[in-house]
Short mmCIF file of C-alpha atoms in Angstrom, two decimals:
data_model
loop_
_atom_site.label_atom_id
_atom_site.label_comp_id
_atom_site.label_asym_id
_atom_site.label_seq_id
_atom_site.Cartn_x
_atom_site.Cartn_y
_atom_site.Cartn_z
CA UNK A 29 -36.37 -13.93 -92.01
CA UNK A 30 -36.67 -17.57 -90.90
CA UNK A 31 -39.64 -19.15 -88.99
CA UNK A 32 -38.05 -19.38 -85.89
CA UNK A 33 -36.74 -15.43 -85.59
CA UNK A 34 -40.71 -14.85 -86.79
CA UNK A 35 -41.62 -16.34 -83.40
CA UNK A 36 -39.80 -14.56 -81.76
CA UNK A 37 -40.95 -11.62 -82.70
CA UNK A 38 -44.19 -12.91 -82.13
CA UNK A 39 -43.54 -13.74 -78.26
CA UNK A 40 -41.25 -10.59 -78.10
CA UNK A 41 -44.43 -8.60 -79.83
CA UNK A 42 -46.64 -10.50 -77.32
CA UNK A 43 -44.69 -9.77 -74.15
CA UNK A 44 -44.05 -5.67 -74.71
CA UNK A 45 -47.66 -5.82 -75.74
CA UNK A 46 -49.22 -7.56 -72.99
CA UNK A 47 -46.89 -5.23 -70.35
CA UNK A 48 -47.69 -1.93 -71.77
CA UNK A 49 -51.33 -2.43 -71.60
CA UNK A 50 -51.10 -3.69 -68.05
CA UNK A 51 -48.51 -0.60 -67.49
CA UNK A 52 -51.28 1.73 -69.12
CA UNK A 53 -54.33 0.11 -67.31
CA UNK A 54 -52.72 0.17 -64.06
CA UNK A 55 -51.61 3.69 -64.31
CA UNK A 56 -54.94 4.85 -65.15
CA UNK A 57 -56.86 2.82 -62.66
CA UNK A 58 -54.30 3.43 -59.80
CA UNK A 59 -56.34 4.68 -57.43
CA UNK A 60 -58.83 1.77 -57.57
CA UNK A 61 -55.98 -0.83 -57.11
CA UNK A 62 -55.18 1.14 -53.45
CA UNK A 63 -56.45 -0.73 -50.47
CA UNK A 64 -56.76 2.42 -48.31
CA UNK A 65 -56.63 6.01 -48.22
CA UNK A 66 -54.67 7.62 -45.95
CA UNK A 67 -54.91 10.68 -43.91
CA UNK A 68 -53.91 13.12 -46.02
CA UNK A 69 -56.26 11.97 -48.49
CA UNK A 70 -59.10 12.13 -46.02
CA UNK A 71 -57.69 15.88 -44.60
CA UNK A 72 -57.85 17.03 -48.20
CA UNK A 73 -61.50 16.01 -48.47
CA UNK A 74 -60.22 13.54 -51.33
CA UNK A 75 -63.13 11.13 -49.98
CA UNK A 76 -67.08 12.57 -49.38
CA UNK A 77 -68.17 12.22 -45.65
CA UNK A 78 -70.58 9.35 -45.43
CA UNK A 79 -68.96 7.32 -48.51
CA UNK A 80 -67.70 4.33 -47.55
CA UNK A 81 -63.93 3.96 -47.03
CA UNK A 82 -60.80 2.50 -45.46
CA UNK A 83 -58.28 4.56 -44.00
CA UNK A 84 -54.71 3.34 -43.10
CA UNK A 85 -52.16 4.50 -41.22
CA UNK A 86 -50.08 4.60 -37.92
CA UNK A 87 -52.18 4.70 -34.31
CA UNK A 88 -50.43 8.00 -33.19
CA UNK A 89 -48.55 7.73 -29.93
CA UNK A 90 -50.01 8.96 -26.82
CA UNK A 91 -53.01 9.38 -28.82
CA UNK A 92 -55.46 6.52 -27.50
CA UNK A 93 -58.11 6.87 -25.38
CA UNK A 94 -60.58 4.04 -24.45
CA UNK A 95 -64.15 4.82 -23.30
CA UNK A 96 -67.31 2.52 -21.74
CA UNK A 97 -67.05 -0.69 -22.86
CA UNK A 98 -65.70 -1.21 -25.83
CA UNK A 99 -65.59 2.26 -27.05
CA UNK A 100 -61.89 3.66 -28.38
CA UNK A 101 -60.82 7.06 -29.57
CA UNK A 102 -57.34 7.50 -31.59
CA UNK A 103 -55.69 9.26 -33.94
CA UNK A 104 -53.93 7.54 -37.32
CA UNK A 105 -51.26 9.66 -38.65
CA UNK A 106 -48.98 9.20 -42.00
CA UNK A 107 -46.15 10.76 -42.55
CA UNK A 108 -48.09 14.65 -42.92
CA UNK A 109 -51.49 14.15 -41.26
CA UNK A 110 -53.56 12.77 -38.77
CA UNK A 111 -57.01 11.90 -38.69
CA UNK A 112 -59.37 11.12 -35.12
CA UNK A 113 -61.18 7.73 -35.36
CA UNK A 114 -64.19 6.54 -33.29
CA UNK A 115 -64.39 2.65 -33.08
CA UNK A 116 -66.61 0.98 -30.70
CA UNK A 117 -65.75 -3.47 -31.21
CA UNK A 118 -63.06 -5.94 -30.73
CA UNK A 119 -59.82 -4.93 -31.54
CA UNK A 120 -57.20 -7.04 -32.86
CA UNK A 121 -54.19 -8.41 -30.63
CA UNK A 122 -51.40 -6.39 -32.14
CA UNK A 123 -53.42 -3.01 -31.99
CA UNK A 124 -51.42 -0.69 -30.06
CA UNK A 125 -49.79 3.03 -30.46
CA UNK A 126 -47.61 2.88 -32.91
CA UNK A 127 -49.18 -0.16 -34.48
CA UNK A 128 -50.03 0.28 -38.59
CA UNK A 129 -54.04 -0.39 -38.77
CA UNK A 130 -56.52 -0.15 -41.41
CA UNK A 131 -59.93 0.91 -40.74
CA UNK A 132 -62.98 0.35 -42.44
CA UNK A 133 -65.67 3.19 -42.19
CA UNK A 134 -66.62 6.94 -43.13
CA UNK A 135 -65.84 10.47 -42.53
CA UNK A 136 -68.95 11.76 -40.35
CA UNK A 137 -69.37 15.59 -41.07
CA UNK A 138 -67.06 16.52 -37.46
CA UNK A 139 -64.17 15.23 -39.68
CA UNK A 140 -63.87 12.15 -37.77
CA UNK A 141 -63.75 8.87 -39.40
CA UNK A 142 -66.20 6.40 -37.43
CA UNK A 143 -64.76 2.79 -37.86
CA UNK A 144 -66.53 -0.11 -38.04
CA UNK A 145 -63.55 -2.75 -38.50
CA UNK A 146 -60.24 -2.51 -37.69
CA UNK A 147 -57.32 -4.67 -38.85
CA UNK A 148 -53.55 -4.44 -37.48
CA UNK A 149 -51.18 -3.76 -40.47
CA UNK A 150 -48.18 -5.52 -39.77
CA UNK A 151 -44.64 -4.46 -41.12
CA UNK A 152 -41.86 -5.92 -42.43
CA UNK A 153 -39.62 -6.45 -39.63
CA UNK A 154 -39.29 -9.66 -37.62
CA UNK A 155 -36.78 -9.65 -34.17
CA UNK A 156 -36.86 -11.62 -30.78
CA UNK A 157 -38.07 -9.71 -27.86
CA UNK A 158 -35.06 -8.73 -26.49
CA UNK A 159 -33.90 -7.13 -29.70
CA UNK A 160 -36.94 -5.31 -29.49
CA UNK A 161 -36.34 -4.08 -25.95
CA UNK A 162 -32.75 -2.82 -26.58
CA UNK A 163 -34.15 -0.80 -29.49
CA UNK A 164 -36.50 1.00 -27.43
CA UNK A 165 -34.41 3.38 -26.47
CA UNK A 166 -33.98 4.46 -29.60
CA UNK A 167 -36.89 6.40 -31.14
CA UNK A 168 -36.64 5.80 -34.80
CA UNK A 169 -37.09 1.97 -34.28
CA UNK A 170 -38.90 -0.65 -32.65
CA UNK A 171 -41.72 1.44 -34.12
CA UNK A 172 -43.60 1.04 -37.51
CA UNK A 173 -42.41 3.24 -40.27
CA UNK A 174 -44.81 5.51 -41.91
CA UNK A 175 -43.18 5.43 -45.84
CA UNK A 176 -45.38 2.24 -46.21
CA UNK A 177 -48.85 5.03 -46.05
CA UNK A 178 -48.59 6.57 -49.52
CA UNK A 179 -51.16 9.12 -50.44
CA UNK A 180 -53.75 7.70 -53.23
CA UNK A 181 -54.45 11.42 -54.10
CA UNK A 182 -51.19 12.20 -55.74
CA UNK A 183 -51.59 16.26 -55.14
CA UNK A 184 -52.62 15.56 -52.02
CA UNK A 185 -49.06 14.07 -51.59
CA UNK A 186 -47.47 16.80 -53.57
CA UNK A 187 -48.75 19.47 -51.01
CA UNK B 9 -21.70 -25.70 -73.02
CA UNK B 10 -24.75 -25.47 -76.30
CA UNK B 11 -24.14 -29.06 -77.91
CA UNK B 12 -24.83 -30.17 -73.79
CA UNK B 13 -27.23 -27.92 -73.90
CA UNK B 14 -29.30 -29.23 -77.49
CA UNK B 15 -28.29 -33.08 -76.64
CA UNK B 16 -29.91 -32.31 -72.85
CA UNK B 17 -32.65 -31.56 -75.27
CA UNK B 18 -33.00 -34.86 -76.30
CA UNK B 19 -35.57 -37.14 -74.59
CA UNK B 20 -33.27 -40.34 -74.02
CA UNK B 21 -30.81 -37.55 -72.78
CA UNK B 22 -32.86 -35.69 -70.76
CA UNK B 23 -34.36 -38.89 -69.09
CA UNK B 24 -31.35 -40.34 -68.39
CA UNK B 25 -29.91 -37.41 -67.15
CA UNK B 26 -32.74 -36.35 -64.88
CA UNK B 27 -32.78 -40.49 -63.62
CA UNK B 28 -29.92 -39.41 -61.95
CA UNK B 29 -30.00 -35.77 -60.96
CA UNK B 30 -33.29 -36.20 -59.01
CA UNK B 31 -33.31 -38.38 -56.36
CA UNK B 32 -30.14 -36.26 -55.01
CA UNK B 33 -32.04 -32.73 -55.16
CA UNK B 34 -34.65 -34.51 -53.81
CA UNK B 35 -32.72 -35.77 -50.96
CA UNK B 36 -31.34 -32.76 -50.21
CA UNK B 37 -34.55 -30.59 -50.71
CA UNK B 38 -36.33 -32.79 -47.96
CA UNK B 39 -33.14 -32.51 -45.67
CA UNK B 40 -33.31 -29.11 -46.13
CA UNK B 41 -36.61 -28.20 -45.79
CA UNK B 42 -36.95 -30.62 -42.77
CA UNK B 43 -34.21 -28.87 -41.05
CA UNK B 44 -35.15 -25.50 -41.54
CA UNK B 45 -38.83 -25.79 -40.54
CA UNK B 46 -37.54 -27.92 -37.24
CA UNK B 47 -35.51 -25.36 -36.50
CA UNK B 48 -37.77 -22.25 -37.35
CA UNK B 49 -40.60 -24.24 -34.99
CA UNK B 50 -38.16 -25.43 -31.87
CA UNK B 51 -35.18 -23.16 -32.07
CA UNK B 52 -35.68 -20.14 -33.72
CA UNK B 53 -36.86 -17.26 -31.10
CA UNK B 54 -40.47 -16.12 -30.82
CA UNK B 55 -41.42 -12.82 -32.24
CA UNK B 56 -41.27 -9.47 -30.35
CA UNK B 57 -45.03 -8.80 -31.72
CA UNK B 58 -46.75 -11.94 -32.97
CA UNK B 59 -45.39 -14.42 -30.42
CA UNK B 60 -44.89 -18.03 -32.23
CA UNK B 61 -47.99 -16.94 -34.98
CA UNK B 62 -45.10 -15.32 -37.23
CA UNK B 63 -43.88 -18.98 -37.34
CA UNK B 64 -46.11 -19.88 -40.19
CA UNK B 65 -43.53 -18.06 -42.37
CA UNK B 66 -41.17 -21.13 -42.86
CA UNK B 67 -43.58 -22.54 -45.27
CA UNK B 68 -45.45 -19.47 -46.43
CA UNK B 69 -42.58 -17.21 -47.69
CA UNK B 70 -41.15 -20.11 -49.63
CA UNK B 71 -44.62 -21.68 -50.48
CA UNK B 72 -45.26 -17.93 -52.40
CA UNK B 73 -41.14 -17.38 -53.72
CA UNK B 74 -41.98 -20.77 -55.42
CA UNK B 75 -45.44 -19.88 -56.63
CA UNK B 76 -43.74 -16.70 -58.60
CA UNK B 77 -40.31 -18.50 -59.61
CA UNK B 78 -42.74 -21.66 -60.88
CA UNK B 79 -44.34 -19.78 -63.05
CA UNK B 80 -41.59 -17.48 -64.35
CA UNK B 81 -39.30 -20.95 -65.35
CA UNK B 82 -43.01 -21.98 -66.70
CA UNK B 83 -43.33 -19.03 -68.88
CA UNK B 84 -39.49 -19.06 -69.97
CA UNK B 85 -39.95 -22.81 -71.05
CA UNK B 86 -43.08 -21.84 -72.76
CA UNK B 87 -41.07 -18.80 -74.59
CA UNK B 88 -38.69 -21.72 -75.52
CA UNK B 89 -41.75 -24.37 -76.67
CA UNK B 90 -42.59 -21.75 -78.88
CA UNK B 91 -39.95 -19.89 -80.45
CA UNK B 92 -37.71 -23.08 -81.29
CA UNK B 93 -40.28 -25.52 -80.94
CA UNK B 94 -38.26 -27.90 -78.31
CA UNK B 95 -40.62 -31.02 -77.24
CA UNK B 96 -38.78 -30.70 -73.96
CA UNK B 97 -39.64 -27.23 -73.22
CA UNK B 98 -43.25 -28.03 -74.50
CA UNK B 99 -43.21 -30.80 -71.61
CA UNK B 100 -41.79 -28.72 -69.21
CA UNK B 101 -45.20 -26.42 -69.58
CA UNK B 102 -47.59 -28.98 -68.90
CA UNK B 103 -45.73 -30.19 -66.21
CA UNK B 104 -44.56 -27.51 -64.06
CA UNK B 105 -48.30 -25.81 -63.99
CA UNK B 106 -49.44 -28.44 -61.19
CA UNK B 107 -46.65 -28.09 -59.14
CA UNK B 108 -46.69 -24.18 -59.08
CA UNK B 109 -50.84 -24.14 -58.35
CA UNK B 110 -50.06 -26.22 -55.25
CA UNK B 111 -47.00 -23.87 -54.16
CA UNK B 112 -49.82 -21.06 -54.96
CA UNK B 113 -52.46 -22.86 -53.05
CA UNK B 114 -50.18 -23.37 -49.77
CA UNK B 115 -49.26 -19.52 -49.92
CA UNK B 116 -52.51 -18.58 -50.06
CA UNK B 117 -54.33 -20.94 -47.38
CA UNK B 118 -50.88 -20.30 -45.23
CA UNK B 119 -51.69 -16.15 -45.82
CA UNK B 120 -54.95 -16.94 -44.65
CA UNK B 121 -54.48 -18.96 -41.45
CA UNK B 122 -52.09 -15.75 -40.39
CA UNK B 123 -53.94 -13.54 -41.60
CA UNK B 124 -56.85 -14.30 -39.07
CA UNK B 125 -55.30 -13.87 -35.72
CA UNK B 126 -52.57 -11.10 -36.88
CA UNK B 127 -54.88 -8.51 -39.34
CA UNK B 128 -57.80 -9.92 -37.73
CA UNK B 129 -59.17 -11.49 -41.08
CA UNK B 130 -58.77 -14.07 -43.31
CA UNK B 131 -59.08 -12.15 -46.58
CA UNK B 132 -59.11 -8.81 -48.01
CA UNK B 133 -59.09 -7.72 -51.34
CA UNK B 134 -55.81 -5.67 -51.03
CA UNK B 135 -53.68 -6.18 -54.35
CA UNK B 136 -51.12 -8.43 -53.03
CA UNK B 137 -53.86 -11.17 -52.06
CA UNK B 138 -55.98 -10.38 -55.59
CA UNK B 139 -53.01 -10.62 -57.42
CA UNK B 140 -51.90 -13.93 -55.99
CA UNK B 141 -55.46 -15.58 -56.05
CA UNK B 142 -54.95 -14.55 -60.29
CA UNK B 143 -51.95 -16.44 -60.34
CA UNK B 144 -53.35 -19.47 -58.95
CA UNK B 145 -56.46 -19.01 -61.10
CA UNK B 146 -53.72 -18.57 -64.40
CA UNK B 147 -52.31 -22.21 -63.43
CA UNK B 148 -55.24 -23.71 -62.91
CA UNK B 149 -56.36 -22.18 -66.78
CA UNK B 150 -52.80 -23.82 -67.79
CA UNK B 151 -53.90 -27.10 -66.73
CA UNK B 152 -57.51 -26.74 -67.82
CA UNK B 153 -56.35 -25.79 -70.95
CA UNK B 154 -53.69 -28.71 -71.39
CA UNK B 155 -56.82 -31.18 -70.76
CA UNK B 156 -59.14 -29.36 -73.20
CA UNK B 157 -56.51 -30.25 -76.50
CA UNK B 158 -56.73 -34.09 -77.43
CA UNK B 159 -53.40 -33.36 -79.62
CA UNK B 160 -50.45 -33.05 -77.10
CA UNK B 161 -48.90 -30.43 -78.78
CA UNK B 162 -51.18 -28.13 -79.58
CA UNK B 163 -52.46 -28.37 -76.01
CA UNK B 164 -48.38 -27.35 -74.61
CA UNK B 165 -48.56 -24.93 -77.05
CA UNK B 166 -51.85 -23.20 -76.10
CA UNK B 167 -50.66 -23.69 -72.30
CA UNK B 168 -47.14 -21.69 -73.53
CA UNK B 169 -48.96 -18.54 -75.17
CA UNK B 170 -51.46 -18.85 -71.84
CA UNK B 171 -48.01 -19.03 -69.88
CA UNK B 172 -45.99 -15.83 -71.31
CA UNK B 173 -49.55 -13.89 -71.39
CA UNK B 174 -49.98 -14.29 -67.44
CA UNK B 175 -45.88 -13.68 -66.78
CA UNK B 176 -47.51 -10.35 -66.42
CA UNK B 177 -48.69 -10.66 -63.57
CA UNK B 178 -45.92 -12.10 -61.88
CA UNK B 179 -43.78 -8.23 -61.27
CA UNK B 180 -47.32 -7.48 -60.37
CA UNK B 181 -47.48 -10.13 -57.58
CA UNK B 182 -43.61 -9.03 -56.61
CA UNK B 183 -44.48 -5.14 -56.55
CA UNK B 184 -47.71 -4.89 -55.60
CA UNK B 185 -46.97 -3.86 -51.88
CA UNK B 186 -44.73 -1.06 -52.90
CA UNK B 187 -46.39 0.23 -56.08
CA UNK B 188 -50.04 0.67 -53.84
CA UNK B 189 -51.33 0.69 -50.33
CA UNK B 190 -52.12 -3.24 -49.01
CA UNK B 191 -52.71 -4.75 -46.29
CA UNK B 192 -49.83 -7.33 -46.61
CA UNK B 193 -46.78 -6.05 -45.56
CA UNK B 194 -43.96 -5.17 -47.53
CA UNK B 195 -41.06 -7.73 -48.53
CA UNK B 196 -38.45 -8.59 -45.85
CA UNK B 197 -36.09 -10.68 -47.80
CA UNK B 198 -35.91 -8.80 -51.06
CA UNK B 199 -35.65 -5.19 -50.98
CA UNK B 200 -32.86 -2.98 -51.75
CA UNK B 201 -33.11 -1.74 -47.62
CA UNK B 202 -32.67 -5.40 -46.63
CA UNK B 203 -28.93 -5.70 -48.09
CA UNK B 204 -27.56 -3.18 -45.94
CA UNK B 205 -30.00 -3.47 -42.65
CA UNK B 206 -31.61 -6.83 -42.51
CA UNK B 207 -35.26 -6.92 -41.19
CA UNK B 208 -35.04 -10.30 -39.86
CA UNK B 209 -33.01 -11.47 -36.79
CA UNK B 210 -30.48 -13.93 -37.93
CA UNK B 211 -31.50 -16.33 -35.93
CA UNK B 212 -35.04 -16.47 -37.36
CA UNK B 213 -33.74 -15.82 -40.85
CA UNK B 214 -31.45 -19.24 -41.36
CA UNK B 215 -34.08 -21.30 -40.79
CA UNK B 216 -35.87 -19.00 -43.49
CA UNK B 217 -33.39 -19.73 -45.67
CA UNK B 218 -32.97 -23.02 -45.17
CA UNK B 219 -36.40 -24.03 -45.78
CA UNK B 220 -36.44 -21.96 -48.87
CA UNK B 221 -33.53 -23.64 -51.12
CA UNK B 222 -34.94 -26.69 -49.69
CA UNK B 223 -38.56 -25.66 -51.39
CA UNK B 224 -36.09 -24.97 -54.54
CA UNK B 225 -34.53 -28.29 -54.28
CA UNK B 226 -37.69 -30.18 -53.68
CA UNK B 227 -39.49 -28.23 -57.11
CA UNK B 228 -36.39 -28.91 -58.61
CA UNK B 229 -36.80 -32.69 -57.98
CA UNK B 230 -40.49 -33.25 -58.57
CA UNK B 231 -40.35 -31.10 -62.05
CA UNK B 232 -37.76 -33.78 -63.16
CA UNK B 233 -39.91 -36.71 -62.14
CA UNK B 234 -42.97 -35.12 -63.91
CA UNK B 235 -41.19 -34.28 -66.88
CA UNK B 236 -39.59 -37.23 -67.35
CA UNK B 237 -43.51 -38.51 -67.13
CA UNK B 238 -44.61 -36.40 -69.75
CA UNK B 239 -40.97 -37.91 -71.74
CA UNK B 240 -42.31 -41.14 -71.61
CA UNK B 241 -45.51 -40.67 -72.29
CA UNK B 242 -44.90 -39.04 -75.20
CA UNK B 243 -41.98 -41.29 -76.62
CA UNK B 244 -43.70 -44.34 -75.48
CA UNK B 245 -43.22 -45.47 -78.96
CA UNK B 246 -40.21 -45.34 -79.65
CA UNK B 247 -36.98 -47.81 -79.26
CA UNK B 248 -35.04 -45.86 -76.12
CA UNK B 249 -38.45 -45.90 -74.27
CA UNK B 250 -38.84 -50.27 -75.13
CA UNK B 251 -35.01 -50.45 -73.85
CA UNK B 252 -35.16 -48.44 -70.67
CA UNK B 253 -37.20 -51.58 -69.65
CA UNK B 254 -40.46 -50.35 -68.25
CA UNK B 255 -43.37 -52.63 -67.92
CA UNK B 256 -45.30 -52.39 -71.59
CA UNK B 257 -48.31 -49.97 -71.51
CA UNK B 258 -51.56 -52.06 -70.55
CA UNK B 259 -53.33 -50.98 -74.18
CA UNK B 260 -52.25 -48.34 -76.54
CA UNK B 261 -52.85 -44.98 -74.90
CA UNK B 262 -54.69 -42.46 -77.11
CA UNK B 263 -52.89 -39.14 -78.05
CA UNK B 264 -51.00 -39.30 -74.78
CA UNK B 265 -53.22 -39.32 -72.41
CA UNK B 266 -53.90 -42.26 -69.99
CA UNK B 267 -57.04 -44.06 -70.66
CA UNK B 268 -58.75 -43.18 -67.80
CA UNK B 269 -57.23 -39.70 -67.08
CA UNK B 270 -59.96 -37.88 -66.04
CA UNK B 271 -62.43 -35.49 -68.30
CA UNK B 272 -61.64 -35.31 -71.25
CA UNK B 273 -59.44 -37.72 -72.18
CA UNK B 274 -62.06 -40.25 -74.10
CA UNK B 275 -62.91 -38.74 -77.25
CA UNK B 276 -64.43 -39.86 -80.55
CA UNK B 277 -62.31 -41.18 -83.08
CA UNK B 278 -60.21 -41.74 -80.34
CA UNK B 279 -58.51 -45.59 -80.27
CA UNK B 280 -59.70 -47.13 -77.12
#
C-alpha cells in the first residue's frame, strides 16, 4: 500500500468514524436535542406537572379567548392532541389561530399548561397577500401545517 | 481534463489562472447580488404575514447556504491537503476559513435581527441556531489554529484534520429542522416538497435567487484573491514570484507570516 492510499484510509477512517459517533450520540440523546414537546407528549404525561417546559404547536382555530387585560386562553393542537394554555403578557405580532407558537411554561395539576413566554413559530411558506387571500377559500392552505410538531416521546407518537 | 487539473495545481498556474478568472466572477457576483437585493427590497411584494420583515432573507438565506457550502469546499480541500499532499489545497484551507466565519457571522446576526420582531426573540437554543453558532465557533478554531503553527504547513494541515472533523456538523446544520422540533422553520428552497409545489411566490423567489449565485460568485472571487495571497506568500522565493513583478518584500518574512501579523507571528528563533 503506498503513503498516499494510507491517507486515505486515514481521512476515510476519520470521516465514518467521526459520523457514526455523532449518528450514535444523537440517537441516544434525541430527546434532549428537541426544542419543544408537543401535545401529545404533554397528554401522555411524558412531562411532570410543575417541571419546566416548552410546548409547541398550532393555536387551534376558534379556540382563543382573551380575558382582563392581558390575560389569553387557547388551545395548541398537533396533528393528534390538544392541550389548553393560560398566558397572561405580550404576545407576539404574528400570534393568531392557526399561527405555530412555542410556549415556555408548566403543566399545573388541571392539565393546563400556564405559559410564561410565547414565541410565533413561523413556517416555511412565503406569498404576497393576495395569494394568501385567494387561498383562503381553501382549507388545507393559507394555514400552518402541523407535520412540522413531531412527538419527542416516540410511543407517544406510535399511539 | 486531469493534466489541467494537476498543472492548475501548480502555483504559477494557479495564479495566473485565477489573475484572470476573478475580477469577472467578481463582477458578476456584485451585479448579481446588487440586483437581486434591489429588487427583493423595492420590487419584490411584501409578505402575507411578516409584512416587509421577511425581507431580511435576501442576505440571510444566502449569508447561511454560503456558511455550509464554505465549509464543505473547506473540508473537501482539506481531504485533498491531506491525502495527496497538494500545497494548493493546503492554501485553500487557510484561506477559505475567514471568508466562511463572516458568511456564518452575517447568518447568524441576520437570524437574530428577524428573529426579534417575528418569534419575538433574538435567540433560542433550538438546534438549528446551536448548530450554526458551532459552525462559526469550528472556523474561528480553523483560523486560531492556522495562527498557533509557526511552520505553514503543519498549521494547513492541523486546520485540514480540524476541517473534515467539523464537516460533521454541516448535514447537522442542513437537517436539523426536520430531524427535531426548532424554532426555525423548516427549509423553503431545498426540500423534496419544494420541486413539485414551491413555497415561495415567484416573484419573491428570483430575487432570492439572484442574490444567492451572486453570494456564490462573490465567494468564488474573494477565495481566488486570498488564495492567490497565501500563493505568494508562500512562493515568495522563488523565480515565477520575482518575474510576476511585484514590489520586493520590505524584509524577509519569517515562515510566512507577515512581520507584524498579529499574535503570534514573532517567535524565537524566528529571523526578524
Amino acid at each position: 500500500m503506498t503513503k498516499r492510499n494510507q491517507r486515505l484510509l486515514g481521512v476515510a477512517a476519520l470521516l465514518i468514524g467521526v459520523g457514526v459517533a455523532a449518528t450514535l450520540g444523537f440517537t441516544a440523546f434525541r430527546k434532549n436535542m428537541m426544542y419543544f414537546y408537543t401535545p401529545s407528549d404533554l397528554a401522555a404525561g411524558t412531562v411532570p406537572v410543575g417541571a419546566a417546559a416548552q410546548l409547541g404547536g398550532l393555536v387551534e382555530a376558534g379556540s382563543l379567548v382573551r380575558g382582563d387585560g392581558l390575560k389569553v386562553e387557547f388551545r395548541v393542537a398537533d396533528c393528534a392532541k390538544n392541550i389548553p394554555v393560560r398566558y397572561e403578557g405580550v404576545l407576539p405580532d404574528l400570534f393568531r389561530e392557526g399561527q405555530g407558537v412555542v410556549a415556555d411554561g408548566y403543566m399545573n395539576d388541571e392539565q393546563v399548561f400556564v405559559a410564561t413566554r410565547i414565541l410565533a413559530k413561523h413556517d416555511e411558506n412565503y406569498m404576497p397577500p393576495q395569494v394568501a387571500d385567494a387561498l383562503k377559500g381553501n382549507p388545507d392552505t393559507g394555514k400552518h401545517s402541523c407535520m412540522p410538531f413531531k412527538a419527542v416521546d416516540k410511543t407517544v407518537a406510535a399511539s | 481534463m486531469w493534466t489541467w487539473f494537476h498543472r492548475l495545481a501548480s502555483p504559477p498556474t494557479f495564479y495566473r489562472f485565477a489573475e484572470r478568472l476573478a475580477p469577472w466572477l467578481l463582477v458578476a457576483g456584485l451585479a448579481l447580488i446588487g440586483a437581486g437585493v434591489w429588487q427583493g427590497l423595492f420590487v419584490a411584494p411584501a409578505d402575507y404575514q411578516q409584512g416587509d420583515a421577511f425581507r431580511i432573507i435576501y442576505v440571510h438565506v444566502p449569508a447561511a447556504a454560503l456558511s455550509l457550502s464554505v465549509y464543505t469546499a473547506m473540508s473537501v480541500a482539506g481531504a485533498v491537503a491531506l491525502i495527496w499532499r497538494m500545497k494548493l489545497a493546503e492554501v485553500a484551507v487557510v484561506t477559505a476559513a475567514p471568508i466562511g466565519a463572516s458568511f456564518t457571522a452575517l447568518a447568524l446576526v441576520t437570524g437574530m435581527l428577524w428573529g426579534k420582531p417575528t418569534w419575538g426573540a433574538y435567540w433560542v437554543w433550538d438546534a438549528r441556531l446551536t448548530s450554526e453558532l458551532v459552525l462559526l465557533f469550528l472556523y474561528l478554531g480553523v483560523i486560531g489554529l492556522h495562527q498557533a503553527y509557526s511552520d505553514p504547513r503543519t498549521a494547513a494541515r492541523a486546520c485540514a484534520w480540524l476541517a473534515l472533523v467539523g464537516v460533521v456538523n454541516v448535514p447537522i446544520v442542513h437537517y436539523s429542522v426536520q430531524w427535531w422540533n426548532s424554532l426555525h422553520q423548516g427549509s423553503t428552497l431545498l426540500s423534496a416538497e419544494a420541486i413539485t409545489n414551491p413555497k415561495m411566490a415567484p416573484s419573491m423567489l428570483k430575487p432570492l435567487l439572484m442574490s444567492m449565485a451572486g453570494s456564490y460568485l462573490f465567494f468564488g472571487a474573494v477565495w481566488l484573491r486570498r488564495m492567490q495571497n497565501g500563493v505568494l506568500l508562500r512562493e515568495r522565493r522563488s523565480k515565477w514570484v520575482r518575474e510576476i513583478g511585484l514590489p520586493a518584500w520590505p524584509a524577509d518574512v519569517p515562515n510566512g507570516r507577515p512581520l507584524s501579523g498579529g499574535p503570534g507571528t514573532a517567535r524565537r528563533g524566528d529571523r526578524a
